[in-house]
Amino acid sequence: LNAFVHAYTHAEKTDSNNNKHHFSYIQGMNAICGPLLYVLPELDAFYCFEVLMTKLLPSYVSKNLDGVFEGCKLVEVCLELFDPELLDHMRRNLSAASKVFAFAPVLTLSSCSP
């Protein structure tokens, strides 16, 4: 994680679609990096983490977390399709938007769920 932070703090990278992204550490990266470091040697974990963040999920590491909020919306769409009763209950009784109950699992790719 330290290597990623030092390599990408204030760096700009171009993804496969030639879109430029600014990378820096965001909360939740440690929860994504941890399982990689647990199962892979450090250099392999760094490479996988770098590819995941810069190529596959660049909007997750944007300053405004666009990808994370889109993921929260997707959770809500899935609940609406597969368990509308639960979603309705959460909206009525808990006033819970998907940003409240899905943010942590989406941000950490379910490696850290409350």
Short mmCIF file of N, CA, C and O in Angstrom, two decimals:
data_model
loop_
_atom_site.label_atom_id
_atom_site.label_comp_id
_atom_site.label_asym_id
_atom_site.label_seq_id
_atom_site.Cartn_x
_atom_site.Cartn_y
_atom_site.Cartn_z
N LEU A 1 0.84 -1.19 0.00
CA LEU A 1 0.00 0.00 0.00
C LEU A 1 0.87 1.25 0.00
O LEU A 1 0.60 2.19 -0.73
N ASN A 2 1.93 1.23 0.79
CA ASN A 2 2.84 2.38 0.80
C ASN A 2 3.45 2.60 -0.58
O ASN A 2 3.59 3.73 -1.02
N ALA A 3 3.81 1.51 -1.26
CA ALA A 3 4.38 1.64 -2.60
C ALA A 3 3.38 2.28 -3.55
O ALA A 3 3.74 3.14 -4.36
N PHE A 4 2.13 1.88 -3.46
CA PHE A 4 1.11 2.47 -4.32
C PHE A 4 0.93 3.94 -4.01
O PHE A 4 0.89 4.77 -4.91
N VAL A 5 0.85 4.28 -2.74
CA VAL A 5 0.66 5.68 -2.35
C VAL A 5 1.81 6.53 -2.86
O VAL A 5 1.60 7.59 -3.44
N HIS A 6 3.03 6.06 -2.68
CA HIS A 6 4.18 6.83 -3.14
C HIS A 6 4.26 6.89 -4.66
O HIS A 6 4.64 7.91 -5.23
N ALA A 7 3.86 5.83 -5.32
CA ALA A 7 3.92 5.80 -6.78
C ALA A 7 2.84 6.66 -7.43
O ALA A 7 3.04 7.20 -8.51
N TYR A 8 1.70 6.79 -6.78
CA TYR A 8 0.57 7.44 -7.43
C TYR A 8 0.07 8.71 -6.78
O TYR A 8 -0.86 9.32 -7.27
N THR A 9 0.69 9.15 -5.70
CA THR A 9 0.25 10.40 -5.11
C THR A 9 0.49 11.53 -6.10
O THR A 9 1.59 11.71 -6.61
N HIS A 10 -0.56 12.23 -6.41
CA HIS A 10 -0.53 13.35 -7.35
C HIS A 10 -0.09 12.93 -8.76
O HIS A 10 0.44 13.73 -9.50
N ALA A 11 -0.30 11.68 -9.11
CA ALA A 11 0.05 11.21 -10.45
C ALA A 11 -1.19 11.19 -11.33
O ALA A 11 -2.31 11.09 -10.86
N GLU A 12 -0.96 11.30 -12.60
CA GLU A 12 -2.05 11.20 -13.56
C GLU A 12 -1.76 10.01 -14.45
O GLU A 12 -0.65 9.85 -14.94
N LYS A 13 -2.73 9.15 -14.63
CA LYS A 13 -2.58 7.97 -15.48
C LYS A 13 -3.66 8.01 -16.54
O LYS A 13 -4.72 8.57 -16.37
N THR A 14 -3.39 7.36 -17.66
CA THR A 14 -4.36 7.25 -18.74
C THR A 14 -4.85 5.82 -18.78
O THR A 14 -4.05 4.89 -18.81
N ASP A 15 -6.17 5.63 -18.79
CA ASP A 15 -6.72 4.28 -18.83
C ASP A 15 -6.78 3.77 -20.27
O ASP A 15 -6.33 4.43 -21.20
N SER A 16 -7.32 2.58 -20.46
CA SER A 16 -7.36 1.96 -21.79
C SER A 16 -8.22 2.73 -22.79
O SER A 16 -8.10 2.54 -23.99
N ASN A 17 -9.09 3.62 -22.30
CA ASN A 17 -9.93 4.44 -23.19
C ASN A 17 -9.35 5.84 -23.39
O ASN A 17 -10.03 6.74 -23.85
N ASN A 18 -8.08 6.04 -23.02
CA ASN A 18 -7.40 7.33 -23.11
C ASN A 18 -8.02 8.41 -22.24
O ASN A 18 -7.91 9.59 -22.54
N ASN A 19 -8.69 8.02 -21.17
CA ASN A 19 -9.21 8.97 -20.19
C ASN A 19 -8.15 9.17 -19.12
O ASN A 19 -7.55 8.21 -18.65
N LYS A 20 -7.91 10.42 -18.74
CA LYS A 20 -6.92 10.71 -17.71
C LYS A 20 -7.58 10.68 -16.34
O LYS A 20 -8.68 11.17 -16.16
N HIS A 21 -6.88 10.07 -15.40
CA HIS A 21 -7.37 9.97 -14.03
C HIS A 21 -6.26 10.41 -13.08
O HIS A 21 -5.11 10.09 -13.26
N HIS A 22 -6.65 11.14 -12.05
CA HIS A 22 -5.73 11.55 -11.00
C HIS A 22 -5.83 10.52 -9.88
O HIS A 22 -6.91 10.22 -9.40
N PHE A 23 -4.71 9.98 -9.45
CA PHE A 23 -4.71 8.95 -8.43
C PHE A 23 -4.06 9.44 -7.15
O PHE A 23 -3.03 10.10 -7.18
N SER A 24 -4.67 9.12 -6.05
CA SER A 24 -4.08 9.32 -4.74
C SER A 24 -4.76 8.33 -3.81
O SER A 24 -5.72 7.68 -4.17
N TYR A 25 -4.27 8.24 -2.60
CA TYR A 25 -4.84 7.30 -1.65
C TYR A 25 -6.25 7.74 -1.27
O TYR A 25 -6.52 8.92 -1.06
N ILE A 26 -7.16 6.79 -1.23
CA ILE A 26 -8.50 7.04 -0.71
C ILE A 26 -8.80 5.99 0.35
O ILE A 26 -8.23 4.90 0.33
N GLN A 27 -9.68 6.34 1.26
CA GLN A 27 -10.06 5.41 2.30
C GLN A 27 -10.65 4.15 1.67
O GLN A 27 -11.41 4.21 0.72
N GLY A 28 -10.29 3.01 2.17
CA GLY A 28 -10.78 1.74 1.65
C GLY A 28 -9.75 0.99 0.83
O GLY A 28 -9.87 -0.21 0.62
N MET A 29 -8.71 1.69 0.36
CA MET A 29 -7.68 1.00 -0.42
C MET A 29 -6.98 -0.06 0.41
O MET A 29 -6.64 -1.12 -0.11
N ASN A 30 -6.77 0.22 1.68
CA ASN A 30 -6.11 -0.76 2.53
C ASN A 30 -6.91 -2.05 2.63
O ASN A 30 -6.35 -3.14 2.67
N ALA A 31 -8.24 -1.94 2.63
CA ALA A 31 -9.09 -3.14 2.72
C ALA A 31 -9.06 -3.94 1.43
O ALA A 31 -9.32 -5.15 1.44
N ILE A 32 -8.77 -3.29 0.32
CA ILE A 32 -8.64 -4.00 -0.95
C ILE A 32 -7.25 -4.61 -1.06
O ILE A 32 -7.08 -5.74 -1.51
N CYS A 33 -6.26 -3.86 -0.63
CA CYS A 33 -4.87 -4.31 -0.73
C CYS A 33 -4.57 -5.45 0.25
O CYS A 33 -3.81 -6.36 -0.08
N GLY A 34 -5.17 -5.42 1.41
CA GLY A 34 -4.90 -6.43 2.45
C GLY A 34 -5.06 -7.86 1.98
O GLY A 34 -4.14 -8.67 2.14
N PRO A 35 -6.22 -8.23 1.41
CA PRO A 35 -6.38 -9.61 0.94
C PRO A 35 -5.38 -9.99 -0.15
O PRO A 35 -4.93 -11.14 -0.21
N LEU A 36 -5.02 -9.03 -1.00
CA LEU A 36 -4.02 -9.33 -2.04
C LEU A 36 -2.67 -9.65 -1.39
O LEU A 36 -1.99 -10.59 -1.80
N LEU A 37 -2.29 -8.86 -0.39
CA LEU A 37 -1.03 -9.11 0.31
C LEU A 37 -1.07 -10.42 1.11
O LEU A 37 -0.04 -11.05 1.33
N TYR A 38 -2.24 -10.82 1.53
CA TYR A 38 -2.38 -12.06 2.29
C TYR A 38 -2.14 -13.29 1.43
O TYR A 38 -1.55 -14.27 1.89
N VAL A 39 -2.57 -13.24 0.16
CA VAL A 39 -2.49 -14.43 -0.69
C VAL A 39 -1.39 -14.38 -1.75
O VAL A 39 -1.12 -15.39 -2.39
N LEU A 40 -0.77 -13.22 -1.94
CA LEU A 40 0.24 -13.08 -2.99
C LEU A 40 1.54 -12.52 -2.42
O LEU A 40 1.52 -11.78 -1.45
N PRO A 41 2.67 -12.82 -3.07
CA PRO A 41 3.91 -12.13 -2.71
C PRO A 41 3.74 -10.62 -2.93
O PRO A 41 2.93 -10.20 -3.77
N GLU A 42 4.51 -9.83 -2.23
CA GLU A 42 4.32 -8.37 -2.24
C GLU A 42 4.35 -7.76 -3.65
O GLU A 42 3.50 -6.94 -3.98
N LEU A 43 5.30 -8.15 -4.48
CA LEU A 43 5.37 -7.57 -5.83
C LEU A 43 4.16 -7.96 -6.68
O LEU A 43 3.64 -7.13 -7.43
N ASP A 44 3.71 -9.19 -6.56
CA ASP A 44 2.52 -9.62 -7.29
C ASP A 44 1.28 -8.88 -6.79
O ASP A 44 0.42 -8.48 -7.57
N ALA A 45 1.20 -8.71 -5.48
CA ALA A 45 0.07 -7.98 -4.91
C ALA A 45 0.07 -6.53 -5.40
O ALA A 45 -0.98 -5.99 -5.76
N PHE A 46 1.25 -5.91 -5.43
CA PHE A 46 1.34 -4.53 -5.92
C PHE A 46 0.89 -4.45 -7.38
O PHE A 46 0.11 -3.58 -7.74
N TYR A 47 1.36 -5.39 -8.20
CA TYR A 47 0.97 -5.38 -9.61
C TYR A 47 -0.54 -5.56 -9.77
O TYR A 47 -1.18 -4.82 -10.51
N CYS A 48 -1.11 -6.53 -9.07
CA CYS A 48 -2.56 -6.76 -9.15
C CYS A 48 -3.34 -5.54 -8.66
O CYS A 48 -4.33 -5.14 -9.27
N PHE A 49 -2.87 -4.95 -7.57
CA PHE A 49 -3.53 -3.77 -7.02
C PHE A 49 -3.45 -2.61 -8.00
O PHE A 49 -4.45 -1.91 -8.23
N GLU A 50 -2.29 -2.41 -8.60
CA GLU A 50 -2.12 -1.33 -9.57
C GLU A 50 -3.03 -1.52 -10.78
O GLU A 50 -3.73 -0.59 -11.21
N VAL A 51 -3.09 -2.72 -11.32
CA VAL A 51 -3.96 -2.99 -12.46
C VAL A 51 -5.43 -2.81 -12.08
O VAL A 51 -6.21 -2.21 -12.82
N LEU A 52 -5.79 -3.31 -10.92
CA LEU A 52 -7.17 -3.17 -10.46
C LEU A 52 -7.57 -1.70 -10.35
O LEU A 52 -8.62 -1.29 -10.84
N MET A 53 -6.72 -0.90 -9.74
CA MET A 53 -7.05 0.51 -9.51
C MET A 53 -6.92 1.37 -10.77
O MET A 53 -7.73 2.26 -10.99
N THR A 54 -5.90 1.12 -11.59
CA THR A 54 -5.65 2.01 -12.72
C THR A 54 -6.32 1.58 -14.01
O THR A 54 -6.66 2.42 -14.83
N LYS A 55 -6.51 0.30 -14.18
CA LYS A 55 -7.08 -0.19 -15.45
C LYS A 55 -8.53 -0.63 -15.32
O LYS A 55 -9.35 -0.35 -16.18
N LEU A 56 -8.85 -1.36 -14.26
CA LEU A 56 -10.18 -1.95 -14.14
C LEU A 56 -11.17 -1.06 -13.39
O LEU A 56 -12.36 -1.06 -13.72
N LEU A 57 -10.70 -0.34 -12.38
CA LEU A 57 -11.60 0.47 -11.55
C LEU A 57 -11.09 1.89 -11.33
O LEU A 57 -11.08 2.38 -10.20
N PRO A 58 -10.69 2.59 -12.38
CA PRO A 58 -10.12 3.93 -12.15
C PRO A 58 -11.09 4.91 -11.51
O PRO A 58 -10.67 5.81 -10.78
N SER A 59 -12.38 4.75 -11.75
CA SER A 59 -13.33 5.70 -11.16
C SER A 59 -13.48 5.47 -9.65
O SER A 59 -13.98 6.34 -8.94
N TYR A 60 -13.01 4.33 -9.15
CA TYR A 60 -13.06 4.08 -7.71
C TYR A 60 -12.07 4.97 -6.98
O TYR A 60 -12.28 5.30 -5.83
N VAL A 61 -10.97 5.29 -7.60
CA VAL A 61 -9.94 6.08 -6.93
C VAL A 61 -9.97 7.55 -7.33
O VAL A 61 -9.05 8.28 -7.05
N SER A 62 -11.03 7.96 -7.99
CA SER A 62 -11.17 9.39 -8.27
C SER A 62 -11.51 10.10 -6.97
O SER A 62 -12.06 9.50 -6.05
N LYS A 63 -11.19 11.37 -6.89
CA LYS A 63 -11.41 12.11 -5.64
C LYS A 63 -12.86 12.12 -5.20
O LYS A 63 -13.17 12.15 -4.02
N ASN A 64 -13.80 12.10 -6.14
CA ASN A 64 -15.21 12.15 -5.76
C ASN A 64 -15.86 10.76 -5.73
O ASN A 64 -17.06 10.66 -5.56
N LEU A 65 -15.09 9.69 -5.91
CA LEU A 65 -15.56 8.31 -5.78
C LEU A 65 -16.75 7.98 -6.68
O LEU A 65 -17.67 7.27 -6.28
N ASP A 66 -16.72 8.47 -7.90
CA ASP A 66 -17.83 8.23 -8.83
C ASP A 66 -18.17 6.74 -8.96
O ASP A 66 -19.33 6.37 -8.94
N GLY A 67 -17.16 5.90 -9.09
CA GLY A 67 -17.40 4.47 -9.26
C GLY A 67 -18.06 3.83 -8.07
O GLY A 67 -18.91 2.95 -8.20
N VAL A 68 -17.70 4.28 -6.88
CA VAL A 68 -18.29 3.74 -5.66
C VAL A 68 -19.78 4.10 -5.59
O VAL A 68 -20.62 3.26 -5.30
N PHE A 69 -20.10 5.35 -5.90
CA PHE A 69 -21.50 5.76 -5.85
C PHE A 69 -22.33 5.08 -6.94
O PHE A 69 -23.50 4.74 -6.73
N GLU A 70 -21.72 4.84 -8.09
CA GLU A 70 -22.42 4.08 -9.14
C GLU A 70 -22.64 2.64 -8.68
O GLU A 70 -23.68 2.05 -8.96
N GLY A 71 -21.66 2.08 -7.97
CA GLY A 71 -21.83 0.74 -7.41
C GLY A 71 -22.95 0.67 -6.40
O GLY A 71 -23.70 -0.30 -6.36
N CYS A 72 -23.09 1.71 -5.60
CA CYS A 72 -24.20 1.78 -4.62
C CYS A 72 -25.55 1.80 -5.34
O CYS A 72 -26.50 1.14 -4.92
N LYS A 73 -25.61 2.56 -6.42
CA LYS A 73 -26.85 2.60 -7.21
C LYS A 73 -27.15 1.22 -7.79
O LYS A 73 -28.30 0.79 -7.83
N LEU A 74 -26.11 0.52 -8.22
CA LEU A 74 -26.30 -0.82 -8.78
C LEU A 74 -26.84 -1.79 -7.73
O LEU A 74 -27.70 -2.62 -8.02
N VAL A 75 -26.35 -1.67 -6.50
CA VAL A 75 -26.88 -2.51 -5.41
C VAL A 75 -28.37 -2.27 -5.24
O VAL A 75 -29.15 -3.20 -5.10
N GLU A 76 -28.77 -1.00 -5.30
CA GLU A 76 -30.19 -0.66 -5.16
C GLU A 76 -31.01 -1.24 -6.32
O GLU A 76 -32.10 -1.77 -6.11
N VAL A 77 -30.47 -1.17 -7.53
CA VAL A 77 -31.16 -1.74 -8.70
C VAL A 77 -31.32 -3.25 -8.52
O VAL A 77 -32.38 -3.81 -8.78
N CYS A 78 -30.27 -3.90 -8.05
CA CYS A 78 -30.33 -5.35 -7.84
C CYS A 78 -31.36 -5.71 -6.76
O CYS A 78 -32.13 -6.66 -6.93
N LEU A 79 -31.38 -4.95 -5.68
CA LEU A 79 -32.38 -5.20 -4.64
C LEU A 79 -33.78 -4.99 -5.17
O LEU A 79 -34.70 -5.75 -4.84
N GLU A 80 -33.95 -3.98 -6.00
CA GLU A 80 -35.27 -3.71 -6.57
C GLU A 80 -35.73 -4.88 -7.44
O GLU A 80 -36.91 -5.24 -7.44
N LEU A 81 -34.79 -5.51 -8.13
CA LEU A 81 -35.14 -6.65 -8.99
C LEU A 81 -35.34 -7.94 -8.20
O LEU A 81 -36.27 -8.70 -8.48
N PHE A 82 -34.45 -8.20 -7.24
CA PHE A 82 -34.45 -9.51 -6.59
C PHE A 82 -35.14 -9.55 -5.23
O PHE A 82 -35.56 -10.62 -4.79
N ASP A 83 -35.23 -8.42 -4.55
CA ASP A 83 -35.90 -8.40 -3.25
C ASP A 83 -36.54 -7.03 -3.01
O ASP A 83 -36.12 -6.28 -2.12
N PRO A 84 -37.56 -6.70 -3.82
CA PRO A 84 -38.19 -5.38 -3.69
C PRO A 84 -38.82 -5.16 -2.32
O PRO A 84 -38.89 -4.03 -1.84
N GLU A 85 -39.24 -6.23 -1.67
CA GLU A 85 -39.83 -6.12 -0.34
C GLU A 85 -38.82 -5.60 0.67
O GLU A 85 -39.11 -4.72 1.49
N LEU A 86 -37.62 -6.14 0.62
CA LEU A 86 -36.55 -5.69 1.51
C LEU A 86 -36.19 -4.23 1.23
O LEU A 86 -36.06 -3.43 2.15
N LEU A 87 -36.05 -3.88 -0.03
CA LEU A 87 -35.72 -2.50 -0.39
C LEU A 87 -36.81 -1.54 0.09
O LEU A 87 -36.51 -0.49 0.66
N ASP A 88 -38.06 -1.93 -0.10
CA ASP A 88 -39.16 -1.09 0.34
C ASP A 88 -39.13 -0.92 1.86
O ASP A 88 -39.32 0.18 2.39
N HIS A 89 -38.87 -2.02 2.58
CA HIS A 89 -38.76 -1.95 4.04
C HIS A 89 -37.64 -1.01 4.46
O HIS A 89 -37.82 -0.19 5.37
N MET A 90 -36.51 -1.11 3.82
CA MET A 90 -35.37 -0.25 4.17
C MET A 90 -35.69 1.21 3.88
O MET A 90 -35.32 2.09 4.67
N ARG A 91 -36.35 1.47 2.80
CA ARG A 91 -36.70 2.86 2.46
C ARG A 91 -37.74 3.43 3.44
O ARG A 91 -37.62 4.57 3.88
N ARG A 92 -38.76 2.63 3.77
CA ARG A 92 -39.86 3.10 4.63
C ARG A 92 -39.45 3.22 6.08
O ARG A 92 -39.67 4.23 6.72
N ASN A 93 -38.89 2.16 6.62
CA ASN A 93 -38.65 2.07 8.06
C ASN A 93 -37.27 2.56 8.50
O ASN A 93 -37.10 2.95 9.64
N LEU A 94 -36.33 2.48 7.63
CA LEU A 94 -34.97 2.84 8.03
C LEU A 94 -34.48 4.12 7.36
O LEU A 94 -33.41 4.61 7.68
N SER A 95 -35.25 4.62 6.42
CA SER A 95 -34.83 5.78 5.63
C SER A 95 -33.42 5.58 5.09
O SER A 95 -32.61 6.50 5.08
N ALA A 96 -33.14 4.35 4.71
CA ALA A 96 -31.78 4.01 4.29
C ALA A 96 -31.65 4.04 2.77
O ALA A 96 -32.31 3.29 2.07
N ALA A 97 -30.81 4.91 2.32
CA ALA A 97 -30.46 4.94 0.90
C ALA A 97 -29.32 3.96 0.70
O ALA A 97 -28.61 3.59 1.64
N SER A 98 -29.12 3.54 -0.53
CA SER A 98 -28.05 2.59 -0.82
C SER A 98 -26.68 3.14 -0.42
O SER A 98 -25.78 2.37 -0.10
N LYS A 99 -26.52 4.45 -0.41
CA LYS A 99 -25.25 5.04 0.00
C LYS A 99 -24.95 4.72 1.46
O LYS A 99 -23.79 4.64 1.86
N VAL A 100 -25.99 4.51 2.25
CA VAL A 100 -25.80 4.23 3.67
C VAL A 100 -25.43 2.76 3.88
O VAL A 100 -24.43 2.45 4.53
N PHE A 101 -26.21 1.84 3.33
CA PHE A 101 -25.97 0.43 3.63
C PHE A 101 -25.01 -0.26 2.67
O PHE A 101 -24.49 -1.32 2.98
N ALA A 102 -24.74 0.31 1.51
CA ALA A 102 -23.89 -0.36 0.54
C ALA A 102 -22.52 0.29 0.38
O ALA A 102 -21.64 -0.29 -0.26
N PHE A 103 -22.32 1.46 0.96
CA PHE A 103 -21.08 2.20 0.69
C PHE A 103 -19.83 1.41 1.09
O PHE A 103 -18.92 1.24 0.29
N ALA A 104 -19.76 0.92 2.33
CA ALA A 104 -18.56 0.22 2.79
C ALA A 104 -18.28 -1.05 1.98
O ALA A 104 -17.15 -1.24 1.52
N PRO A 105 -19.26 -1.92 1.77
CA PRO A 105 -18.96 -3.12 0.97
C PRO A 105 -18.57 -2.79 -0.48
O PRO A 105 -17.69 -3.44 -1.04
N VAL A 106 -19.19 -1.80 -1.07
CA VAL A 106 -18.86 -1.43 -2.46
C VAL A 106 -17.48 -0.81 -2.50
O VAL A 106 -16.65 -1.15 -3.36
N LEU A 107 -17.18 0.10 -1.59
CA LEU A 107 -15.88 0.78 -1.58
C LEU A 107 -14.73 -0.21 -1.43
O LEU A 107 -13.70 -0.06 -2.07
N THR A 108 -14.93 -1.23 -0.61
CA THR A 108 -13.84 -2.17 -0.34
C THR A 108 -13.97 -3.47 -1.14
O THR A 108 -13.29 -4.45 -0.85
N LEU A 109 -14.85 -3.47 -2.13
CA LEU A 109 -15.10 -4.66 -2.96
C LEU A 109 -15.46 -5.86 -2.08
O LEU A 109 -15.03 -6.98 -2.29
N SER A 110 -16.24 -5.59 -1.05
CA SER A 110 -16.76 -6.58 -0.08
C SER A 110 -15.69 -7.23 0.79
O SER A 110 -15.96 -8.23 1.45
N SER A 111 -14.49 -6.67 0.81
CA SER A 111 -13.49 -7.24 1.69
C SER A 111 -13.67 -6.73 3.12
O SER A 111 -13.09 -7.27 4.05
N CYS A 112 -14.48 -5.70 3.29
CA CYS A 112 -14.74 -5.14 4.61
C CYS A 112 -16.23 -4.78 4.67
O CYS A 112 -16.64 -3.76 4.15
N SER A 113 -16.99 -5.64 5.25
CA SER A 113 -18.43 -5.39 5.34
C SER A 113 -18.83 -5.30 6.80
O SER A 113 -18.44 -6.14 7.61
N PRO A 114 -19.62 -4.25 7.12
CA PRO A 114 -20.04 -4.10 8.53
C PRO A 114 -20.99 -5.20 8.96
O PRO A 114 -21.58 -5.88 8.21
#
